[in-house]
mmCIF file with all atom_site columns, C-alpha atoms in Angstrom:
data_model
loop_
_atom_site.group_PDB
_atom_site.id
_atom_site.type_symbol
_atom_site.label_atom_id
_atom_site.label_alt_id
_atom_site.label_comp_id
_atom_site.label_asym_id
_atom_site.label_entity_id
_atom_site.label_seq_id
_atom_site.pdbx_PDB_ins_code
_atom_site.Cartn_x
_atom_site.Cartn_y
_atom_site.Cartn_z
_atom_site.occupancy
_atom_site.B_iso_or_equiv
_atom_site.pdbx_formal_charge
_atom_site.auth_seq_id
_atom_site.auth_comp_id
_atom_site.auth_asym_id
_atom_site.auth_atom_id
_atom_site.pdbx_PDB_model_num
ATOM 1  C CA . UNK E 1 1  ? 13.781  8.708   -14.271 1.00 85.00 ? 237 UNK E CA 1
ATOM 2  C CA . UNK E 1 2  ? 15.227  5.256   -15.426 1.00 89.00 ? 238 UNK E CA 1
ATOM 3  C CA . UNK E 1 3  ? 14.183  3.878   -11.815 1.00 84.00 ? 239 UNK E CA 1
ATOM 4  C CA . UNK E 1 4  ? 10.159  5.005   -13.074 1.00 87.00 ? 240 UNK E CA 1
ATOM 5  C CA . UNK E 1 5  ? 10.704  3.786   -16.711 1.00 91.00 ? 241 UNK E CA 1
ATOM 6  C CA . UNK E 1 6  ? 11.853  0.609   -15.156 1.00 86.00 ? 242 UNK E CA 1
ATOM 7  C CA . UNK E 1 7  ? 9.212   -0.039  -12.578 1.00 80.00 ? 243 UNK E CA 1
ATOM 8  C CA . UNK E 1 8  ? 6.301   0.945   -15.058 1.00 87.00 ? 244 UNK E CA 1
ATOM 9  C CA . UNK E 1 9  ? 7.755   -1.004  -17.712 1.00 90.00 ? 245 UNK E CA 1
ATOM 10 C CA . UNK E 1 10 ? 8.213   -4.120  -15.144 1.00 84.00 ? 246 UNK E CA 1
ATOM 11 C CA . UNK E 1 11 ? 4.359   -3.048  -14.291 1.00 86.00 ? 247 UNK E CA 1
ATOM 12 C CA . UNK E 1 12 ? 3.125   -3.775  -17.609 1.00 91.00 ? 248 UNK E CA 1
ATOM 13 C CA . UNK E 1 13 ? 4.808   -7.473  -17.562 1.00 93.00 ? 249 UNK E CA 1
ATOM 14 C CA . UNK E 1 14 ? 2.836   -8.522  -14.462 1.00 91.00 ? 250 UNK E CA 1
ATOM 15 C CA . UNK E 1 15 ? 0.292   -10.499 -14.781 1.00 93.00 ? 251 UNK E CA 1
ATOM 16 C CA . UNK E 1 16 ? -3.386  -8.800  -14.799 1.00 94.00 ? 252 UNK E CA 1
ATOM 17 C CA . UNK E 1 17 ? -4.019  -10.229 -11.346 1.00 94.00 ? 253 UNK E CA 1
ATOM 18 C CA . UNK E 1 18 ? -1.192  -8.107  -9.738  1.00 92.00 ? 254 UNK E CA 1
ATOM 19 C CA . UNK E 1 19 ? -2.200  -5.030  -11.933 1.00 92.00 ? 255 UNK E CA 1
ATOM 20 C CA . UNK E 1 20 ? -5.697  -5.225  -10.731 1.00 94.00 ? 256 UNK E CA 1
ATOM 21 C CA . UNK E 1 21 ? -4.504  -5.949  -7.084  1.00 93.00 ? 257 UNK E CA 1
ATOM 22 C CA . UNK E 1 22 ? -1.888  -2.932  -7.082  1.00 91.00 ? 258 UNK E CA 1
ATOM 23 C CA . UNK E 1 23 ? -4.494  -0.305  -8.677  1.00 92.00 ? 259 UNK E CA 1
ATOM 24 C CA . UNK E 1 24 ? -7.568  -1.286  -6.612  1.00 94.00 ? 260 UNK E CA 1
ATOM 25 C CA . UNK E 1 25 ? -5.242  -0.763  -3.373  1.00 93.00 ? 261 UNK E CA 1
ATOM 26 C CA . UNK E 1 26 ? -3.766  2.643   -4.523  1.00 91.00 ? 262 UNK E CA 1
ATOM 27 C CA . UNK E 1 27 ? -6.897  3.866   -5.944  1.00 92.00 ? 263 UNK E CA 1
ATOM 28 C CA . UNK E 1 28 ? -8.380  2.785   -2.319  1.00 91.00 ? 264 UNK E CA 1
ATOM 29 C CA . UNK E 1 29 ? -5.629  3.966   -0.440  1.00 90.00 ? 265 UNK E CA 1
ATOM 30 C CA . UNK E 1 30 ? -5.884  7.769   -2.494  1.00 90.00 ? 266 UNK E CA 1
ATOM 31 C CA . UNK E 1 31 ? -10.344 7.908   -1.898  1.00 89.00 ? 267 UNK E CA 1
ATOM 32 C CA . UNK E 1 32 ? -10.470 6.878   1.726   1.00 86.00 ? 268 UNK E CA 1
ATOM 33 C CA . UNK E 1 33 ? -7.090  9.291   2.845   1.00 83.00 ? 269 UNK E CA 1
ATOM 34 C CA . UNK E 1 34 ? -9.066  11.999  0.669   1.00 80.00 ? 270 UNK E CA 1
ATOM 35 C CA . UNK E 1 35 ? -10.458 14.782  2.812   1.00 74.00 ? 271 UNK E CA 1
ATOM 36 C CA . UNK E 1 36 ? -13.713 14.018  1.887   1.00 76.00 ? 272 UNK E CA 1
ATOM 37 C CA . UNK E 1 37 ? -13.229 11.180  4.616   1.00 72.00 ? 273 UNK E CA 1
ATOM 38 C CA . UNK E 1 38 ? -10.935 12.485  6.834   1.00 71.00 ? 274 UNK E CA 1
ATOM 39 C CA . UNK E 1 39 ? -13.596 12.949  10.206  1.00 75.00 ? 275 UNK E CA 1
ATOM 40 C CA . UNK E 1 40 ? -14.241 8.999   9.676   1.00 75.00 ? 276 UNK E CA 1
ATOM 41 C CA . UNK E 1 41 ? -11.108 6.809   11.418  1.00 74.00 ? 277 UNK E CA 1
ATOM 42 C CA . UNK E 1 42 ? -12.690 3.698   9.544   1.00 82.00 ? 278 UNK E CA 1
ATOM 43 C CA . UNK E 1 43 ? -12.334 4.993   6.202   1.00 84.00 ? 279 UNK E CA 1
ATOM 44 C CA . UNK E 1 44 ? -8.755  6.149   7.359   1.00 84.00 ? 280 UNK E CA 1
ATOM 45 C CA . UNK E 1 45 ? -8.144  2.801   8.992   1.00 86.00 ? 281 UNK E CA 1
ATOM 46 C CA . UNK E 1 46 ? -9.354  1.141   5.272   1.00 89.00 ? 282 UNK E CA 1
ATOM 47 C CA . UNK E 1 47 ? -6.657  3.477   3.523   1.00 90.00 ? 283 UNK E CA 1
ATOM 48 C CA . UNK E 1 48 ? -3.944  2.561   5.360   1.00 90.00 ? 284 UNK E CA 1
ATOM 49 C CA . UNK E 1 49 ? -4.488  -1.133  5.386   1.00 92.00 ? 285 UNK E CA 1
ATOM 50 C CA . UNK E 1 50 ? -5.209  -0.868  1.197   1.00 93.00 ? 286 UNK E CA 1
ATOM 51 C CA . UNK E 1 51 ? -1.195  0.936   1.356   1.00 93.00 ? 287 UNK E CA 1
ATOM 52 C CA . UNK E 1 52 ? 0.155   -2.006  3.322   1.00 94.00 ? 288 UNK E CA 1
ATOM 53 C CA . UNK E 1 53 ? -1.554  -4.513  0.755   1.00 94.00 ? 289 UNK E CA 1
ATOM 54 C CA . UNK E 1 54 ? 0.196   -2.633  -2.001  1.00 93.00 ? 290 UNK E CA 1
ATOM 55 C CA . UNK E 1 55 ? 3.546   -2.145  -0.041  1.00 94.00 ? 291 UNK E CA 1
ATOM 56 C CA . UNK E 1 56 ? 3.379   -6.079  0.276   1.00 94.00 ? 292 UNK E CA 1
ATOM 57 C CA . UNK E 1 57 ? 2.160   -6.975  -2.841  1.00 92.00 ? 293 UNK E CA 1
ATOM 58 C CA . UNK E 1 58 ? 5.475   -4.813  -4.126  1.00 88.00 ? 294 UNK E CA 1
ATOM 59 C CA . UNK E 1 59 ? 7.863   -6.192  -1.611  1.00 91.00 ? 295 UNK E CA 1
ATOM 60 C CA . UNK E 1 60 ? 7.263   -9.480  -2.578  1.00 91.00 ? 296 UNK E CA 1
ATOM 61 C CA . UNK E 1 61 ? 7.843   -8.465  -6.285  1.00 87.00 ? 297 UNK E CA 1
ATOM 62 C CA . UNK E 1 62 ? 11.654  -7.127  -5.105  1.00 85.00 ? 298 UNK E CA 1
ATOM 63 C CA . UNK E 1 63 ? 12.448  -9.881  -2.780  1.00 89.00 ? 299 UNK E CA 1
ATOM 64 C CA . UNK E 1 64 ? 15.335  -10.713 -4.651  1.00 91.00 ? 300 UNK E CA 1
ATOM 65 C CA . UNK E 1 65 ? 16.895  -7.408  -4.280  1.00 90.00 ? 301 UNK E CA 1
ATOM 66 C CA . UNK E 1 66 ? 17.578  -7.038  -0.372  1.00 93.00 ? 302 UNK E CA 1
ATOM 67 C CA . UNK E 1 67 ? 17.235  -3.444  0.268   1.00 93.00 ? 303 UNK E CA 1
ATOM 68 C CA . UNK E 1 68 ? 13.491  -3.001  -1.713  1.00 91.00 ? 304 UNK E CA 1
ATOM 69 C CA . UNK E 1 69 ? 12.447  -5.618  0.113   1.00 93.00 ? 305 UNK E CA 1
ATOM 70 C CA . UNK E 1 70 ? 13.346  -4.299  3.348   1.00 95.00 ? 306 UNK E CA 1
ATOM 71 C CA . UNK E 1 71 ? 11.678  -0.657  2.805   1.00 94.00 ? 307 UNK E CA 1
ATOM 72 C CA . UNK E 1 72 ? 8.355   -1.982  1.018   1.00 94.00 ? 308 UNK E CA 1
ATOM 73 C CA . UNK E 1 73 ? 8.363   -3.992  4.345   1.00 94.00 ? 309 UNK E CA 1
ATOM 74 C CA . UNK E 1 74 ? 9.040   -1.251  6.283   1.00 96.00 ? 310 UNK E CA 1
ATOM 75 C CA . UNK E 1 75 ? 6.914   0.912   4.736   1.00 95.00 ? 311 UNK E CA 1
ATOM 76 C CA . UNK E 1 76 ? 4.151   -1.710  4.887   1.00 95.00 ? 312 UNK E CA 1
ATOM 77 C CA . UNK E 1 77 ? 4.821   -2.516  8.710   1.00 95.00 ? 313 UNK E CA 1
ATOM 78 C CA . UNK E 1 78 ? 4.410   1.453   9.155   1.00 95.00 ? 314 UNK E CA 1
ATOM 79 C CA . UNK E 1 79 ? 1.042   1.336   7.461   1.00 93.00 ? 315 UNK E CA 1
ATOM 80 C CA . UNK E 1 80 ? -0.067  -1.400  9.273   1.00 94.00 ? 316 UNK E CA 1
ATOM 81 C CA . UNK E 1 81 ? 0.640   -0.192  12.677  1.00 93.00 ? 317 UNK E CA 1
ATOM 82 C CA . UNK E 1 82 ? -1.251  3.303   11.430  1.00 90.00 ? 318 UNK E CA 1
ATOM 83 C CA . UNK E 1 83 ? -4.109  1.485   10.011  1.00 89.00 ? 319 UNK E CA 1
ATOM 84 C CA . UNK E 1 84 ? -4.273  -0.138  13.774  1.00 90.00 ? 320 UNK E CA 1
ATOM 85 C CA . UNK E 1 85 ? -3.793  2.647   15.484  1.00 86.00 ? 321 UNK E CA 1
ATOM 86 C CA . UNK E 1 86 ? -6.853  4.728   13.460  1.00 81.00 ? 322 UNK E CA 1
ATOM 87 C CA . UNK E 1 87 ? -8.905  1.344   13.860  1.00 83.00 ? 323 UNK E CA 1
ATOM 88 C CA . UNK E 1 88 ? -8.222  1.747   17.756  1.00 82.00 ? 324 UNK E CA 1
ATOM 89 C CA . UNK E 1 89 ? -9.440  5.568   17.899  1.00 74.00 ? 325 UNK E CA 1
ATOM 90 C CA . UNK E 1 90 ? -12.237 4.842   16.116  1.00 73.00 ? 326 UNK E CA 1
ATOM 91 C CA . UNK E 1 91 ? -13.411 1.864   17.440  1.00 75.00 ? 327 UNK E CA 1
ATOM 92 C CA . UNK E 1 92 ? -12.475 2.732   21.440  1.00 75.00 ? 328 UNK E CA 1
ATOM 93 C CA . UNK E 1 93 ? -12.489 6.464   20.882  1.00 71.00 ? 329 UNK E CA 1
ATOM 94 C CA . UNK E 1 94 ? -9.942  9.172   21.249  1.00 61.00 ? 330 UNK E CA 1
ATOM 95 C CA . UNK E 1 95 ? -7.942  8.953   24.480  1.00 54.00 ? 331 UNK E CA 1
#
């Protein structure tokens, strides 16, 4: 719980750039994975690129502390790769 309070408190000290950058990608990231879009690989393609952005955009906030940095970056290599992968199905089809 003090991990959250921390994080959200460090939220509110960013400037309203980052705020706006971090809740257009998750708010992205949430619509396009939504079911409502789940028989178009684009959309899915966009929501995994918008979780990379905000995996980044985080990463880059913890790259003093070693192991945060490392995860976001893994975690935002992992969305990358998926976001390329959808792009490819969609774009070259399924096979």
């Amino acid at each position: 719980m003090q991990r959250i309070r921390f994080m959200y408190k460090q939220f509110l000290r960013e400037p309203l750039w980052f705020k706006a950058l971090v809740i257009i990608t998750l708010l992205i990231s949430f619509i396009f994975s939504s079911s409502s879009f789940t028989e178009q690989p684009y959309y899915q393609s966009i929501s995994k690129l918008a979780a990379a952005i905000f995996f980044l955009a985080y990463g880059m906030k913890f790259r003093r502390n070693r192991m945060m940095f490392v995860l976001f970056c893994i975690g935002a290599l992992l969305c990358l790769y998926l976001s390329w992968h959808r792009f490819e199905i969609a774009y070259f089809g399924a096979g």
